[in-house]
CSV table of C-alpha atoms in Angstrom, one decimal:
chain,number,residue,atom,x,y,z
A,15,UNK,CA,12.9,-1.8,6.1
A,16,UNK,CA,12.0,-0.7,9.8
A,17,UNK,CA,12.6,-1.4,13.0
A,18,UNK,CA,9.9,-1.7,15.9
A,19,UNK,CA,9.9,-0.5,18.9
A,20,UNK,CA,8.6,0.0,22.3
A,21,UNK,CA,5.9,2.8,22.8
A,22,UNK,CA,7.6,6.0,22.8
A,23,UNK,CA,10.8,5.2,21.3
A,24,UNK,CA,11.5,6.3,18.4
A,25,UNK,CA,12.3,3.2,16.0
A,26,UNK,CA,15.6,3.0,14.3
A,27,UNK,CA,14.8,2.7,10.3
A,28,UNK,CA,17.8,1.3,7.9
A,29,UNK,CA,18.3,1.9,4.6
A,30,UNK,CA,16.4,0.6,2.0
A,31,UNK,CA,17.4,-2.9,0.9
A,32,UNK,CA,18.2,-4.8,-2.0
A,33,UNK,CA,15.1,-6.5,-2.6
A,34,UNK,CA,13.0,-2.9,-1.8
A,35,UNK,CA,15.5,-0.7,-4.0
A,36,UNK,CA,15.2,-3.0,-7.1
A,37,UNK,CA,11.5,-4.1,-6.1
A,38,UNK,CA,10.4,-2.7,-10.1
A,39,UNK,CA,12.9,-5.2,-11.0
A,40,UNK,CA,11.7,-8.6,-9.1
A,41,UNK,CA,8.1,-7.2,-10.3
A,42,UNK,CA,9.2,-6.8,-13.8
A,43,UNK,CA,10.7,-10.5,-13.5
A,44,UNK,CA,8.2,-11.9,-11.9
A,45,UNK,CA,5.8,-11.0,-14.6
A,46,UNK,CA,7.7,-12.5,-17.1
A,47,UNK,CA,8.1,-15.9,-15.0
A,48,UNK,CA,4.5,-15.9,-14.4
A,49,UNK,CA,3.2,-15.8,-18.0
A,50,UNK,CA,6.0,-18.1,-18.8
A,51,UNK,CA,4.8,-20.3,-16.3
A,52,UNK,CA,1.3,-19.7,-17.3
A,53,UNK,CA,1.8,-21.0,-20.7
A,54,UNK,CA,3.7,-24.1,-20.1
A,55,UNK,CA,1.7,-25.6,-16.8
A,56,UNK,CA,-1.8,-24.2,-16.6
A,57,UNK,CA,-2.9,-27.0,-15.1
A,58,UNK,CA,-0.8,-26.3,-12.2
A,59,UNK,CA,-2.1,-23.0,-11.7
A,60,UNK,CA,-5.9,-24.3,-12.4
A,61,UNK,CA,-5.3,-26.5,-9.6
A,62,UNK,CA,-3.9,-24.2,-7.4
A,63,UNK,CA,-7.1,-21.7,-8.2
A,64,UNK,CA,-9.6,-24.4,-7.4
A,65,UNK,CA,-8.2,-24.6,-3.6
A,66,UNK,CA,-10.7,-22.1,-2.0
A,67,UNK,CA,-12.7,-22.1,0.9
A,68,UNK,CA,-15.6,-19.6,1.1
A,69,UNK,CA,-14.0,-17.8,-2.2
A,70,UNK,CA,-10.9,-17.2,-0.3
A,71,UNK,CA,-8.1,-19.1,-1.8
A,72,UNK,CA,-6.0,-21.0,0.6
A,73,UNK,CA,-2.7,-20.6,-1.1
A,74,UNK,CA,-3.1,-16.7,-1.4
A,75,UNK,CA,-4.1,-16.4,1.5
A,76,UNK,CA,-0.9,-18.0,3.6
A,77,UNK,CA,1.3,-16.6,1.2
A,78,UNK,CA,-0.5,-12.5,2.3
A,79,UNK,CA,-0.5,-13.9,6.0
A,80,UNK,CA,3.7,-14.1,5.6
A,81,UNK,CA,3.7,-11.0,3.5
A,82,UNK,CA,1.6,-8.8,6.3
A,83,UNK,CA,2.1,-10.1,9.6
A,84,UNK,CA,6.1,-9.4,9.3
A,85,UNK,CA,5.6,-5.4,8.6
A,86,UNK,CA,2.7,-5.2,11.3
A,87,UNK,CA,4.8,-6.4,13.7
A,88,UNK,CA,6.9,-3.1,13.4
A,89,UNK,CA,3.6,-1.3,14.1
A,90,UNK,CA,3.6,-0.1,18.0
A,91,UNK,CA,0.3,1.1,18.4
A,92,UNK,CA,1.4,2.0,22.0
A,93,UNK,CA,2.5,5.2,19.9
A,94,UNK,CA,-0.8,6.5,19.7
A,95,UNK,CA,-0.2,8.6,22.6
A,96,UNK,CA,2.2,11.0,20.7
A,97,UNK,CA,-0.7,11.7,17.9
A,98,UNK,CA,-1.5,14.8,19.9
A,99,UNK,CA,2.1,16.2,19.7
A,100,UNK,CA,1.8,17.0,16.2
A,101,UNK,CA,-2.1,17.0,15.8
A,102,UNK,CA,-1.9,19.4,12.3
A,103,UNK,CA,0.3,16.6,10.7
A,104,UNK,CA,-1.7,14.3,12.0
A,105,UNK,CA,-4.8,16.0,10.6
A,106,UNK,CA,-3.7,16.4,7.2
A,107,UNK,CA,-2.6,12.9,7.3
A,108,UNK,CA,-6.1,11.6,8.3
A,109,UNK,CA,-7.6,13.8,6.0
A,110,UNK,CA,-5.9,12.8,2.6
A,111,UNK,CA,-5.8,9.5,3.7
A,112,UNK,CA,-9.5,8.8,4.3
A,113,UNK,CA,-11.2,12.0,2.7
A,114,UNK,CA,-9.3,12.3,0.0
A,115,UNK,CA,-7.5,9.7,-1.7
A,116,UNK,CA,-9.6,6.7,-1.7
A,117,UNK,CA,-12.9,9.1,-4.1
A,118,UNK,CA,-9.7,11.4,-5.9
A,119,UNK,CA,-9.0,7.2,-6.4
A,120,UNK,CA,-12.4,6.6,-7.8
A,121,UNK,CA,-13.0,9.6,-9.8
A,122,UNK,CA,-9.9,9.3,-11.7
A,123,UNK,CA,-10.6,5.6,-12.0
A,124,UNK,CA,-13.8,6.6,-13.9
A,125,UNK,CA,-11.7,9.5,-16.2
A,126,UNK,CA,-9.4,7.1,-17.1
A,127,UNK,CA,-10.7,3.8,-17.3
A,128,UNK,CA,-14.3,4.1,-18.5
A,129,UNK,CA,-13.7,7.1,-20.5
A,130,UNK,CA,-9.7,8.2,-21.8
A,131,UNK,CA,-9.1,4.4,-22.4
A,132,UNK,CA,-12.1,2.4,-22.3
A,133,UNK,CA,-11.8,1.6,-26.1
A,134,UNK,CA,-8.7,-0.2,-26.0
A,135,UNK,CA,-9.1,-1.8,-22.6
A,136,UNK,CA,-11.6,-5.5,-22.7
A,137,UNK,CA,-15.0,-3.9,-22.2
A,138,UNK,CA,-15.8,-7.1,-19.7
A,139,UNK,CA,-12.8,-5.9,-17.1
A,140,UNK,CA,-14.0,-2.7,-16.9
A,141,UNK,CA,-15.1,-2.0,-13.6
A,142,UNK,CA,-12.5,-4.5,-12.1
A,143,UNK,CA,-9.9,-2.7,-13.4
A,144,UNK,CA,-11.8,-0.1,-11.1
A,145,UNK,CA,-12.8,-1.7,-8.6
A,146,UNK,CA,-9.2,-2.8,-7.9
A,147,UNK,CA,-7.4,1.0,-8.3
A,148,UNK,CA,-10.5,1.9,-5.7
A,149,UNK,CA,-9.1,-0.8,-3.5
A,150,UNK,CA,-5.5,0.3,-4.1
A,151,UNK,CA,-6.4,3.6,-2.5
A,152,UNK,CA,-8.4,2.8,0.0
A,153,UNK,CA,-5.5,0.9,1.7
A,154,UNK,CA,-2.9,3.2,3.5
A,155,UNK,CA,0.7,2.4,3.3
A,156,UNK,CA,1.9,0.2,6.5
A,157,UNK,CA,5.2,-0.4,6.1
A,158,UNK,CA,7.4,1.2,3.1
A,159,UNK,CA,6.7,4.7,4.5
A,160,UNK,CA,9.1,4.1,7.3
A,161,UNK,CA,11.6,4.0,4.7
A,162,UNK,CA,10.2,7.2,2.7
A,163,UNK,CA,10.2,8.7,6.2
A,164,UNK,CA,13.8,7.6,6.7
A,165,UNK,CA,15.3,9.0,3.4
A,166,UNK,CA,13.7,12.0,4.1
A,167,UNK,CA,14.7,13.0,7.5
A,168,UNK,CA,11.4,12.4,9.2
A,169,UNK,CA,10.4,12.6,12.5
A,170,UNK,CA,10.5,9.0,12.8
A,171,UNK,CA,8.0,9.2,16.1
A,172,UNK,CA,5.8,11.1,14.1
A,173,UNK,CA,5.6,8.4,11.1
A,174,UNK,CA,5.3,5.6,13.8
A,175,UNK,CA,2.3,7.5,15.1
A,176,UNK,CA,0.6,8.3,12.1
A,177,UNK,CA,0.8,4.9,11.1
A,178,UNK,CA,-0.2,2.8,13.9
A,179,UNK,CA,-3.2,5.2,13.4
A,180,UNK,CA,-4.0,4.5,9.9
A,181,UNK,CA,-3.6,0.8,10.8
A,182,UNK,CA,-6.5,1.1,13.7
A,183,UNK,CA,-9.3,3.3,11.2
A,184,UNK,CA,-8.4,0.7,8.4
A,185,UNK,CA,-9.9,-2.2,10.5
A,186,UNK,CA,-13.2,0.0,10.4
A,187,UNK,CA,-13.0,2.2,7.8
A,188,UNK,CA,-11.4,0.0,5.0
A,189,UNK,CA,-14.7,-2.3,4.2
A,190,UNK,CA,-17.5,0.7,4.6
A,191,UNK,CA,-14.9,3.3,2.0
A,192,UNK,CA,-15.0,0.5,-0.6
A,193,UNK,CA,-18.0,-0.6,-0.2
A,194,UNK,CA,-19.6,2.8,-0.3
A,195,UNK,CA,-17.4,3.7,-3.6
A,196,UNK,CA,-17.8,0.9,-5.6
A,197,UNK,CA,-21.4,0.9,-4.8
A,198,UNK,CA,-21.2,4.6,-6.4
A,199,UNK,CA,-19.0,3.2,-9.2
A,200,UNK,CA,-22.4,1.1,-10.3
A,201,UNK,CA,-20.3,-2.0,-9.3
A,202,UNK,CA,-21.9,-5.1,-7.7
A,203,UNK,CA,-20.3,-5.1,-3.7
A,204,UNK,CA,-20.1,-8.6,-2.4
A,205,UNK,CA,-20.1,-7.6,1.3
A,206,UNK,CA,-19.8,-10.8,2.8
A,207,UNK,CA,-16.2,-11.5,1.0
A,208,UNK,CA,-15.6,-8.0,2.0
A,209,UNK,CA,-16.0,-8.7,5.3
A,210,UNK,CA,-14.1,-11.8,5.4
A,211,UNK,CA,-11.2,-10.1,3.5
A,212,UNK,CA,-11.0,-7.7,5.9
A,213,UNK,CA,-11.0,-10.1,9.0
A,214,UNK,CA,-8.5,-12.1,7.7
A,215,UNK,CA,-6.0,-9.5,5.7
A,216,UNK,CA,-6.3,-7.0,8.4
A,217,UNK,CA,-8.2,-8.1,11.8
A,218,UNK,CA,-6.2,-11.1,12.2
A,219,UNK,CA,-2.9,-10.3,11.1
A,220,UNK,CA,-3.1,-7.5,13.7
A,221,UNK,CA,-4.0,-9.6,16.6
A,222,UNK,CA,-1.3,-12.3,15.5
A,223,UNK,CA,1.6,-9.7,15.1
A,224,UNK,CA,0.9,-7.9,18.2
A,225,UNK,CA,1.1,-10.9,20.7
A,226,UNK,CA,4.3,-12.2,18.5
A,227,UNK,CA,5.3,-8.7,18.8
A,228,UNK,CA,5.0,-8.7,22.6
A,229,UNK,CA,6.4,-12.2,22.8
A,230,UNK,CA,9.6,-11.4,21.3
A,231,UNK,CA,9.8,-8.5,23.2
A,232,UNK,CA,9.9,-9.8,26.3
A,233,UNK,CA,13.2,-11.6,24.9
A,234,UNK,CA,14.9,-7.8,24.7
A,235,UNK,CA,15.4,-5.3,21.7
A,236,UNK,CA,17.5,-6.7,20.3
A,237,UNK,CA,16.4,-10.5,20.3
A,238,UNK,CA,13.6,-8.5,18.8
A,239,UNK,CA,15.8,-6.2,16.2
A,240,UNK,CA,17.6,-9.7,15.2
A,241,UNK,CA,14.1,-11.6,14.9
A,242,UNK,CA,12.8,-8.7,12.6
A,243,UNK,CA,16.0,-9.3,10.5
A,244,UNK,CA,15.4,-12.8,9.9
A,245,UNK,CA,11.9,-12.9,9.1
A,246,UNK,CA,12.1,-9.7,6.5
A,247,UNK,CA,13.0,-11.6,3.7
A,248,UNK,CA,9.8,-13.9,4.3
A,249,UNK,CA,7.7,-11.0,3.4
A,250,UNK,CA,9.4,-9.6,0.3
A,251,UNK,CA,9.6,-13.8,-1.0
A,252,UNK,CA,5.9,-14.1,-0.5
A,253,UNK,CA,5.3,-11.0,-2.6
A,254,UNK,CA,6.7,-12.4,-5.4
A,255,UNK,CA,5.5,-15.5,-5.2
A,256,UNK,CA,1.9,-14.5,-5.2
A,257,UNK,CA,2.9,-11.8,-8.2
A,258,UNK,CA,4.1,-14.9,-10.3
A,259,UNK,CA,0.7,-16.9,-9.7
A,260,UNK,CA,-1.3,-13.5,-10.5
A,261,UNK,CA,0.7,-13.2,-14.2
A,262,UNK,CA,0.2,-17.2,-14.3
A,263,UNK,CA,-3.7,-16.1,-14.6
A,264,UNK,CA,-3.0,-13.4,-15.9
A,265,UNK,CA,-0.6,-14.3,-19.1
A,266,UNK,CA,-3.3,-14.1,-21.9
A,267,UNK,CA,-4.9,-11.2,-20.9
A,268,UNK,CA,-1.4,-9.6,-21.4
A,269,UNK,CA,-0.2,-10.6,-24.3
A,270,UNK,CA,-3.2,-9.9,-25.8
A,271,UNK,CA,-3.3,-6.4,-24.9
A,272,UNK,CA,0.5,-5.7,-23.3
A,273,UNK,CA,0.0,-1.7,-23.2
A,274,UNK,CA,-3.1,-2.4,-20.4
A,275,UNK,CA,-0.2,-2.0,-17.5
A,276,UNK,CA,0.7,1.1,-18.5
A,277,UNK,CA,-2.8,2.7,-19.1
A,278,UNK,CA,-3.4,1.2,-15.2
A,279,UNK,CA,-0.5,3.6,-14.1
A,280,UNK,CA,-1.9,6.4,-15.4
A,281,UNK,CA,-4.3,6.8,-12.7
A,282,UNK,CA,-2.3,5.7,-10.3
A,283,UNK,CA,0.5,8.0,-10.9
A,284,UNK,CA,-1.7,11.2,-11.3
A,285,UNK,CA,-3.1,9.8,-7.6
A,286,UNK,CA,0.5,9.9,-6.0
A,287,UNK,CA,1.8,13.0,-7.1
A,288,UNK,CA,-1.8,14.8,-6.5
A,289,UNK,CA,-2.1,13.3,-2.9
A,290,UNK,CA,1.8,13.4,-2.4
A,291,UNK,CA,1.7,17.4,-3.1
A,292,UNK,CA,-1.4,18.0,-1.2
A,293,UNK,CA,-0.3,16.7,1.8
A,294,UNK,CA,2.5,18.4,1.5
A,295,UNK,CA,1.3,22.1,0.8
A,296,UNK,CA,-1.9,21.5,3.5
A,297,UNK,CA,1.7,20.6,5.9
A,298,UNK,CA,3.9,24.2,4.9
A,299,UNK,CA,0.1,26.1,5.4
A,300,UNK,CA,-0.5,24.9,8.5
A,301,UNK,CA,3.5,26.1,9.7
A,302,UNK,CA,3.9,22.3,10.4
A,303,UNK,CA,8.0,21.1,10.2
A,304,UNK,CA,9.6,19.7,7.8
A,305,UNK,CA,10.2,16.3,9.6
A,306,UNK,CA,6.4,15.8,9.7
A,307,UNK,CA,5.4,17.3,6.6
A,308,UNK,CA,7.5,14.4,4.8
A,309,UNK,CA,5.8,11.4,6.2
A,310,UNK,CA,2.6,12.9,6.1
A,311,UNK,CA,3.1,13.3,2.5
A,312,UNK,CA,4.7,10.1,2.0
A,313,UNK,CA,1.8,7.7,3.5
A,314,UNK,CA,-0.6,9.6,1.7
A,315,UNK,CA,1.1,9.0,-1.5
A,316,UNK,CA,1.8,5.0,-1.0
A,317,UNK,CA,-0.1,2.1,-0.4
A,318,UNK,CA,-0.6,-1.1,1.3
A,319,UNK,CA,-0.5,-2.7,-1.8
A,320,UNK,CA,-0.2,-6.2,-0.2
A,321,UNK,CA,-4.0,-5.6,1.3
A,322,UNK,CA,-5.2,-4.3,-1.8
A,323,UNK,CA,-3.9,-7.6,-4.3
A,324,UNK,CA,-5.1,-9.9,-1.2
A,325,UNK,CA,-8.7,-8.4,-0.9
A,326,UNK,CA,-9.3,-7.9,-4.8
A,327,UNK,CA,-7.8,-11.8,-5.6
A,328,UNK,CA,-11.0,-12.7,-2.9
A,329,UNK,CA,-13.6,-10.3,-4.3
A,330,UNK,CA,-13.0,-10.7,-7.8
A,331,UNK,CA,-10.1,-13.9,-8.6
A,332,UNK,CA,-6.9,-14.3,-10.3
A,333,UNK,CA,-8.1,-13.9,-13.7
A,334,UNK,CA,-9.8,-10.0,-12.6
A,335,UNK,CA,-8.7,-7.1,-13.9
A,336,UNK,CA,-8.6,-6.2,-10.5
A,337,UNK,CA,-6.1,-8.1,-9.3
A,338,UNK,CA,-4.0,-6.8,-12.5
A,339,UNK,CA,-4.9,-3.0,-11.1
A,340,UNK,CA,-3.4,-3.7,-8.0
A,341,UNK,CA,0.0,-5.0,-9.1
A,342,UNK,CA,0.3,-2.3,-11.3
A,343,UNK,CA,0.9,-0.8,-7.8
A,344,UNK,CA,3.2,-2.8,-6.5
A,345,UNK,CA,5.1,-2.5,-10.0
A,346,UNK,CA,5.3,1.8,-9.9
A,347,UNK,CA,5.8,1.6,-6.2
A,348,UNK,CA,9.7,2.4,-5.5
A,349,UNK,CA,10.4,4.4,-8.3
A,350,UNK,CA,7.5,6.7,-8.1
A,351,UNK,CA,7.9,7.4,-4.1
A,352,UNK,CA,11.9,7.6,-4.7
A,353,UNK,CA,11.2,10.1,-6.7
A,354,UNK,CA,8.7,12.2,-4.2
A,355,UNK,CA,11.3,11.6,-2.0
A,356,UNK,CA,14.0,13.4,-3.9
A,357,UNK,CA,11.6,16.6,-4.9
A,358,UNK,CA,10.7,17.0,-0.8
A,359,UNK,CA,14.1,16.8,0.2
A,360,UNK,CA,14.9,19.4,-2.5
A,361,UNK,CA,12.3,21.6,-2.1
A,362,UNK,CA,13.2,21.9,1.9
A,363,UNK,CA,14.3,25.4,1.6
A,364,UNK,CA,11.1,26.3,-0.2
A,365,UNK,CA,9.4,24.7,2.7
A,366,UNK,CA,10.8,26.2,5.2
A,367,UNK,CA,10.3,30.1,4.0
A,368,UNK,CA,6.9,29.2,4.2
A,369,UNK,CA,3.8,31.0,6.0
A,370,UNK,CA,3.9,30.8,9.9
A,371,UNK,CA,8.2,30.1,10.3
A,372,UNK,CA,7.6,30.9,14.0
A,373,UNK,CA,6.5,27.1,14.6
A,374,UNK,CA,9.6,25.7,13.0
């Protein structure tokens, strides 16, 4: 993943590991554990959906609290002074990231799931399965897109920026976007969970990985470096564990109808690769570099998909087609950007014969 670092410095991103190359895989497995699961104790997992306090369930809610806080705390949103260096990356990013992809999100949502393939999808799951695609997109990518960034030569003080920006309009914006979209989707908008799921998935976590942030940084970078280290694992296990207790729920629902994941993709994948190549053209028109254009592109293309399953499991429950939505994510998430990653890096000489080459 990423390392953090003190405002101004550019952080210093490894590879992508072996749990985040083969995430597709651990998905994959974990949705076969789950149903397994599912089938043999559901009595376990009834228990473990009855713990909830204020329809936020307690179990869920520790385990997104170990998957968030980790990646925030690579967030140094001392970097917001460098957004005016590259205000035209920055722009683009804002605007397919707030403007754009959460209602291209919703409108192919409606294509797809209430029209293409309503007939073979439960009519009762409907608008949770868009409800949660809605709240897929409305959630920016944190974390993975300093990898993207990474494999594609990005200015890594750029994608620091951009992100610790995204990260400060999603405590505002996050609530009032989905709100305001599912309320145009005709879909019920309980905005007291809202609220809560947004204090607790992204107000908190915020305030609890920057003064751990600060504390470890007092110890030196590299206390710092080595604490990330050891703590990065935590994040990726907790993922997995909450996708097995979704398929626990979700088991029937699946082997009833199996090809439902892959008509979820659909709009998803038309969503990455229209976003992806927006940002990415809006980036070569404006004569912005290379190095920006890539994470620009890449955030707009990804999400924080750990938000999205956290705030649609306390909106909607385990059993939602929502829920399922937002997996579906987290399942096409590494292959798909790998893949926009390869076509930016070998479209770079197209790129750069591009209008305005005086700026490069």
């Amino acid at each position: 993943m990423t390392q953090a670092t003190t405002a101004g410095r550019a952080p210093a991103v490894s590879s992508m590991s072996v749990f985040e190359r083969f995430l597709t895989i651990w998905v994959l497995l974990c949705i076969v554990a789950g149903i397994a699961l599912g089938q043999f104790a559901p009595g376990v997992f009834q228990a473990i959906g009855r713990m909830e306090v204020a329809q936020v369930n307690l179990p869920v809610g520790l385990l997104i609290w170990v998957m968030v806080i980790p990646m925030l705390l690579k967030v140094d949103f001392g970097a917001l002074g460098q957004v005016r260096q590259h205000w035209r990356g920055i722009g683009v990013t804002l605007f397919v990231n707030w403007a754009v992809k959460p209602f291209s999100m919703a409108l192919l949502a409606w294509i797809f799931i209430r029209q293409v393939f309503a007939q073979w999808l439960p009519a009762d799951q409907l608008d949770s399965y868009v409800a949660g695609l809605i709240l897929l997109a409305a959630a920016p990518c944190t974390a993975m897109v300093f990898v993207w960034s990474r494999l594609t030569g990005g200015d890594p003080v750029f994608t620091l920026s951009q992100v610790a920006l995204n990260d400060t309009i999603m405590v505002f914006a996050f609530a009032p976007i989905v709100g305001l979209l599912l309320g145009l989707s005709a879909i019920t908008v309980p905005w007291d969970t809202l609220l809560v799921s947004v204090v607790l998935y992204i107000v908190v976590p915020v305030i609890l990985a920057q003064l751990w942030r600060r504390a470890l940084l007092r110890r030196g970078q590299a206390a710092f470096d080595a604490a990330l280290a050891r703590i990065a694992p935590l994040s990726i296990a907790a993922l997995l564990l909450t996708l097995v207790l979704l398929f626990a729920f979700q088991g029937q629902a699946i082997l009833r109808q199996p090809l439902v994941i892959a008509m979820l993709a659909v709009p998803i994948l038309i969503q990455v690769f229209f976003n992806s190549g927006l940002a990415y053209w809006l980036n070569r028109r404006l004569g912005e570099q290379h190095s920006i254009a890539c994470p620009s592109a890449l955030i707009g293309a990804s999400n924080f998909f750990e938000l999205a399953v956290a705030a649609a499991i306390s909106l909607f429950g385990f059993q939602s087609g929502a829920a399922l939505a937002t997996v579906v994510g987290v399942l096409i998430e590494v292959p798909v950007m790998l893949l926009v990653v390869r076509v930016v890096n070998r479209s770079r000489g197209w790129y750069e014969c591009g209008p305005n080459p005086s700026t490069r």
